[in-house]
PDB file of C-alpha atoms in Angstrom:
ATOM      1  CA  MET O  60     -24.646  14.253 130.997  1.00 53.00           C
ATOM      2  CA  LYS O  61     -26.836  14.578 134.555  1.00 68.00           C
ATOM      3  CA  ASN O  62     -25.010  17.230 136.226  1.00 74.00           C
ATOM      4  CA  ASP O  63     -22.191  19.783 134.860  1.00 80.00           C
ATOM      5  CA  ASN O  64     -20.165  19.291 137.881  1.00 88.00           C
ATOM      6  CA  LEU O  65     -20.208  15.628 138.175  1.00 93.00           C
ATOM      7  CA  HIS O  66     -20.591  12.946 136.174  1.00 91.00           C
ATOM      8  CA  ILE O  67     -19.742   8.586 136.734  1.00 93.00           C
ATOM      9  CA  VAL O  68     -19.445   6.039 133.729  1.00 89.00           C
ATOM     10  CA  ASN O  69     -19.527   3.048 134.771  1.00 90.00           C
ATOM     11  CA  PHE O  70     -18.082   0.750 130.922  1.00 84.00           C
ATOM     12  CA  ALA O  71     -19.762  -1.402 131.333  1.00 84.00           C
ATOM     13  CA  ASN O  72     -23.768  -0.725 130.912  1.00 84.00           C
ATOM     14  CA  GLU O  73     -22.045   2.405 127.884  1.00 78.00           C
ATOM     15  CA  LYS O  74     -22.326   1.542 124.476  1.00 72.00           C
ATOM     16  CA  ASP O  75     -21.372   4.429 122.672  1.00 72.00           C
ATOM     17  CA  PHE O  76     -18.396   6.506 124.002  1.00 70.00           C
ATOM     18  CA  LEU O  77     -15.562   8.101 122.662  1.00 69.00           C
ATOM     19  CA  ARG O  78     -12.483   5.434 121.777  1.00 68.00           C
ATOM     20  CA  LYS O  79      -9.679   7.349 120.341  1.00 72.00           C
ATOM     21  CA  SER O  80      -9.557  10.746 120.934  1.00 74.00           C
ATOM     22  CA  GLN O  81      -6.526  13.474 120.698  1.00 80.00           C
ATOM     23  CA  LYS O  82      -5.028  14.896 123.721  1.00 79.00           C
ATOM     24  CA  ILE O  83      -6.943  16.826 125.293  1.00 74.00           C
ATOM     25  CA  ASN O  84      -6.398  19.112 128.506  1.00 76.00           C
ATOM     26  CA  ILE O  85      -8.828  17.986 131.450  1.00 77.00           C
ATOM     27  CA  ASP O  86     -10.749  20.387 133.476  1.00 80.00           C
ATOM     28  CA  LEU O  87     -11.436  17.890 136.213  1.00 84.00           C
ATOM     29  CA  TYR O  88     -10.327  14.982 138.759  1.00 81.00           C
ATOM     30  CA  MET O  89     -10.583  11.804 137.420  1.00 85.00           C
ATOM     31  CA  MET O  90     -10.213   8.862 138.880  1.00 86.00           C
ATOM     32  CA  ALA O  91     -10.775   4.934 136.817  1.00 88.00           C
ATOM     33  CA  ILE O  92     -10.276   1.443 138.023  1.00 90.00           C
ATOM     34  CA  LYS O  93      -9.861  -1.060 135.784  1.00 84.00           C
ATOM     35  CA  PRO O  94      -8.868  -4.230 134.337  1.00 80.00           C
ATOM     36  CA  PRO O  95      -6.232  -4.774 132.239  1.00 62.00           C
ATOM     37  CA  LEU O  96      -7.734  -4.564 128.830  1.00 49.00           C
ATOM     38  CA  GLU O  97      -5.818  -7.160 127.367  1.00 48.00           C
ATOM     39  CA  LYS O  98      -3.626 -10.139 127.922  1.00 46.00           C
ATOM     40  CA  ASP O  99      -1.004  -9.024 127.236  1.00 47.00           C
ATOM     41  CA  GLN O 100      -0.917  -5.660 129.704  1.00 46.00           C
ATOM     42  CA  ILE O 101      -1.840  -7.585 132.564  1.00 47.00           C
ATOM     43  CA  ILE O 102       1.592  -7.578 134.145  1.00 49.00           C
ATOM     44  CA  ASP O 103       4.026 -10.320 136.349  1.00 49.00           C
ATOM     45  CA  GLN O 104       3.295 -10.231 139.540  1.00 45.00           C
ATOM     46  CA  LYS O 105       6.415  -7.938 141.314  1.00 51.00           C
ATOM     47  CA  PHE O 106       4.651  -8.283 145.046  1.00 51.00           C
ATOM     48  CA  GLU O 107       2.148 -11.613 146.348  1.00 54.00           C
ATOM     49  CA  ASP O 108      -0.898  -9.851 145.989  1.00 57.00           C
ATOM     50  CA  GLN O 109      -1.244  -7.722 143.746  1.00 65.00           C
ATOM     51  CA  ALA O 110      -4.506  -7.696 142.061  1.00 63.00           C
ATOM     52  CA  ASN O 111      -4.974  -7.012 138.008  1.00 73.00           C
ATOM     53  CA  SER O 112      -6.729  -3.880 138.793  1.00 79.00           C
ATOM     54  CA  PHE O 113      -5.665  -0.532 137.901  1.00 79.00           C
ATOM     55  CA  LEU O 114      -6.620   2.365 140.111  1.00 82.00           C
ATOM     56  CA  TYR O 115      -5.780   5.368 137.861  1.00 81.00           C
ATOM     57  CA  VAL O 116      -6.506   9.618 139.317  1.00 79.00           C
ATOM     58  CA  ASP O 117      -5.767  12.029 136.945  1.00 79.00           C
ATOM     59  CA  CYS O 118      -6.303  16.061 138.046  1.00 76.00           C
ATOM     60  CA  PRO O 119      -7.247  19.206 136.716  1.00 79.00           C
ATOM     61  CA  GLN O 120      -4.731  20.728 133.820  1.00 76.00           C
ATOM     62  CA  ASN O 121      -3.329  17.185 132.807  1.00 76.00           C
ATOM     63  CA  THR O 122      -2.693  16.099 129.429  1.00 75.00           C
ATOM     64  CA  MET O 123      -4.861  12.652 128.092  1.00 71.00           C
ATOM     65  CA  ALA O 124      -5.723  10.854 124.867  1.00 70.00           C
ATOM     66  CA  TRP O 125      -6.559   7.945 125.356  1.00 68.00           C
ATOM     67  CA  ASP O 126      -7.201   3.990 122.293  1.00 68.00           C
ATOM     68  CA  VAL O 127      -8.767   1.232 123.189  1.00 65.00           C
ATOM     69  CA  ASN O 128      -9.556  -0.742 120.846  1.00 63.00           C
ATOM     70  CA  GLU O 129     -11.611  -3.610 123.119  1.00 60.00           C
ATOM     71  CA  PRO O 130     -14.713  -2.667 124.944  1.00 53.00           C
ATOM     72  CA  ASP O 131     -14.613  -1.798 128.052  1.00 69.00           C
ATOM     73  CA  SER O 132     -15.185  -2.211 131.386  1.00 81.00           C
ATOM     74  CA  GLY O 133     -14.322  -0.915 135.284  1.00 87.00           C
ATOM     75  CA  TYR O 134     -15.524   3.043 136.210  1.00 92.00           C
ATOM     76  CA  VAL O 135     -14.782   6.700 135.524  1.00 89.00           C
ATOM     77  CA  ILE O 136     -15.481   9.488 138.038  1.00 92.00           C
ATOM     78  CA  MET O 137     -15.233  12.910 136.550  1.00 90.00           C
ATOM     79  CA  VAL O 138     -16.165  15.689 139.114  1.00 90.00           C
ATOM     80  CA  ASP O 139     -15.252  18.750 139.228  1.00 89.00           C
ATOM     81  CA  ALA O 140     -12.889  20.804 141.109  1.00 82.00           C
ATOM     82  CA  LYS O 141     -15.384  22.653 142.874  1.00 85.00           C
ATOM     83  CA  LEU O 142     -16.552  20.451 144.491  1.00 84.00           C
ATOM     84  CA  ILE O 143     -13.559  18.773 146.121  1.00 80.00           C
ATOM     85  CA  HIS O 144     -11.145  20.445 145.622  1.00 72.00           C
ATOM     86  CA  ARG O 145     -10.887  21.039 149.328  1.00 75.00           C
ATOM     87  CA  VAL O 146     -10.051  17.375 149.616  1.00 74.00           C
ATOM     88  CA  ALA O 147      -8.032  16.961 146.925  1.00 68.00           C
ATOM     89  CA  LYS O 148      -5.343  19.570 147.738  1.00 66.00           C
ATOM     90  CA  GLU O 149      -4.946  17.205 151.438  1.00 71.00           C
ATOM     91  CA  TYR O 150      -2.848  13.960 148.504  1.00 64.00           C
ATOM     92  CA  ASN O 151      -0.345  14.711 146.679  1.00 62.00           C
ATOM     93  CA  PHE O 152      -0.450  11.769 144.582  1.00 59.00           C
ATOM     94  CA  VAL O 153      -3.806  13.860 142.472  1.00 54.00           C
ATOM     95  CA  HIS O 154      -0.590  15.391 140.689  1.00 54.00           C
ATOM     96  CA  TYR O 155       1.479  12.732 139.777  1.00 55.00           C
ATOM     97  CA  ASN O 156       2.652  12.296 136.050  1.00 53.00           C
ATOM     98  CA  ASN O 157      -0.905  11.846 134.237  1.00 57.00           C
ATOM     99  CA  HIS O 158      -2.596   8.659 134.418  1.00 56.00           C
ATOM    100  CA  GLU O 159      -0.567   6.939 136.508  1.00 65.00           C
ATOM    101  CA  ALA O 160      -1.392   3.566 137.327  1.00 71.00           C
ATOM    102  CA  LEU O 161      -1.152   2.170 140.639  1.00 76.00           C
ATOM    103  CA  TYR O 162      -1.014  -1.440 141.110  1.00 75.00           C
ATOM    104  CA  LEU O 163      -3.591  -2.819 143.765  1.00 81.00           C
ATOM    105  CA  THR O 164      -2.984  -5.444 145.779  1.00 81.00           C
ATOM    106  CA  LYS O 165      -6.340  -7.850 145.307  1.00 82.00           C
ATOM    107  CA  ASP O 166      -7.822  -6.652 149.180  1.00 86.00           C
ATOM    108  CA  ASP O 167      -6.884  -3.332 148.133  1.00 87.00           C
ATOM    109  CA  GLU O 168      -8.968  -4.267 144.414  1.00 88.00           C
ATOM    110  CA  VAL O 169     -12.075  -5.517 146.429  1.00 90.00           C
ATOM    111  CA  LEU O 170     -12.642  -2.213 147.817  1.00 93.00           C
ATOM    112  CA  LEU O 171     -12.489   0.289 145.307  1.00 94.00           C
ATOM    113  CA  TRP O 172     -14.299  -1.482 143.276  1.00 93.00           C
ATOM    114  CA  ASP O 173     -17.382  -1.575 145.779  1.00 96.00           C
ATOM    115  CA  LEU O 174     -15.914   1.877 146.573  1.00 97.00           C
ATOM    116  CA  PHE O 175     -16.625   3.402 143.275  1.00 96.00           C
ATOM    117  CA  LYS O 176     -19.731   0.739 142.665  1.00 97.00           C
ATOM    118  CA  LYS O 177     -21.637   1.752 145.426  1.00 98.00           C
ATOM    119  CA  ALA O 178     -20.550   5.911 143.981  1.00 97.00           C
ATOM    120  CA  TYR O 179     -22.146   4.803 140.710  1.00 97.00           C
ATOM    121  CA  ASP O 180     -25.359   3.216 142.199  1.00 97.00           C
ATOM    122  CA  GLU O 181     -26.153   6.851 144.001  1.00 97.00           C
ATOM    123  CA  PHE O 182     -25.481   8.731 140.769  1.00 96.00           C
ATOM    124  CA  GLN O 183     -28.105   6.440 139.017  1.00 95.00           C
ATOM    125  CA  LYS O 184     -30.387   7.262 141.622  1.00 95.00           C
ATOM    126  CA  PRO O 185     -33.504  10.217 139.658  1.00 94.00           C
ATOM    127  CA  GLN O 186     -32.714  12.137 142.910  1.00 93.00           C
ATOM    128  CA  TYR O 187     -29.314  11.157 143.373  1.00 95.00           C
ATOM    129  CA  SER O 188     -27.123  13.323 146.648  1.00 95.00           C
ATOM    130  CA  GLN O 189     -24.235  14.714 145.666  1.00 93.00           C
ATOM    131  CA  ASP O 190     -23.061  14.770 148.985  1.00 93.00           C
ATOM    132  CA  VAL O 191     -23.272  11.013 149.816  1.00 96.00           C
ATOM    133  CA  ILE O 192     -21.452  11.061 145.840  1.00 96.00           C
ATOM    134  CA  VAL O 193     -18.255  13.101 147.503  1.00 93.00           C
ATOM    135  CA  SER O 194     -18.252  11.135 151.103  1.00 94.00           C
ATOM    136  CA  TYR O 195     -17.356   7.712 148.226  1.00 96.00           C
ATOM    137  CA  ILE O 196     -14.737   9.919 146.596  1.00 94.00           C
ATOM    138  CA  THR O 197     -13.237  11.414 149.710  1.00 91.00           C
ATOM    139  CA  LEU O 198     -13.229   7.699 151.497  1.00 93.00           C
ATOM    140  CA  ILE O 199     -11.485   6.236 147.270  1.00 92.00           C
ATOM    141  CA  LEU O 200      -9.300   8.855 148.037  1.00 89.00           C
ATOM    142  CA  SER O 201      -8.364   8.553 151.130  1.00 88.00           C
ATOM    143  CA  TYR O 202      -7.417   4.737 151.357  1.00 88.00           C
ATOM    144  CA  THR O 203      -5.560   5.944 147.674  1.00 86.00           C
ATOM    145  CA  GLN O 204      -2.953   7.500 149.768  1.00 84.00           C
ATOM    146  CA  ILE O 205      -2.517   4.370 151.752  1.00 85.00           C
ATOM    147  CA  TYR O 206      -2.533   2.382 148.720  1.00 80.00           C
ATOM    148  CA  TYR O 207       0.279   4.981 147.340  1.00 74.00           C
ATOM    149  CA  SER O 208       2.472   4.727 151.364  1.00 73.00           C
ATOM    150  CA  THR O 209       2.669   0.472 151.023  1.00 68.00           C
ATOM    151  CA  TYR O 210       3.291   0.577 147.758  1.00 63.00           C
ATOM    152  CA  LYS O 211       6.247   2.831 147.671  1.00 57.00           C
ATOM    153  CA  GLN O 212       6.975   0.881 151.317  1.00 55.00           C
ATOM    154  CA  GLU O 213       6.815  -2.625 149.017  1.00 59.00           C
ATOM    155  CA  ILE O 214       9.155  -1.052 146.665  1.00 51.00           C
ATOM    156  CA  ILE O 215      11.798   0.133 148.889  1.00 49.00           C
ATOM    157  CA  ARG O 216      11.556  -2.727 150.019  1.00 51.00           C
ATOM    158  CA  HIS O 217      11.909  -5.707 147.457  1.00 48.00           C
ATOM    159  CA  THR O 218      14.849  -3.202 146.258  1.00 53.00           C
ATOM    160  CA  VAL O 219      16.226  -3.583 149.816  1.00 53.00           C
ATOM    161  CA  LEU O 220      16.124  -7.508 149.284  1.00 55.00           C
ATOM    162  CA  ALA O 221      17.437  -7.587 145.830  1.00 57.00           C
ATOM    163  CA  GLY O 222      20.171  -5.562 147.226  1.00 58.00           C
ATOM    164  CA  ILE O 223      21.322  -7.967 149.830  1.00 54.00           C
TER     165      ILE O 223
END
């Protein structure tokens, strides 16, 4: 690990990562964007422009475990709470249920994949800027707040329409 406070992984470039774990408590914020790993994980389209990528945000003290059979793709950003606590406390979604997936629209998907890639590319530089990466994380969190609000409104709208 290059830094004890920050680590970014592009699973497409990782050959050797832990594919299965027991439950662990995480002590950092973790943000991940991933496509479904298996075709049967692709859900029926709830909304007409729903993408096939998922965004996950976990906060310190969440418990998680994983079991990945197929090669994974996507990005994960792990960041110490000290670096983003001031920013993260403004977003209530970071404290939702463990590893709850946010389904993205196609436009949201493109934007977030780009931000994760830019953060990863910056992290790969020999002399990367932690401030630049924290800025990308802040953008990811800001957009995620908008997406959660929009997603909740869509659910309410579809529920109301279904009841008509």
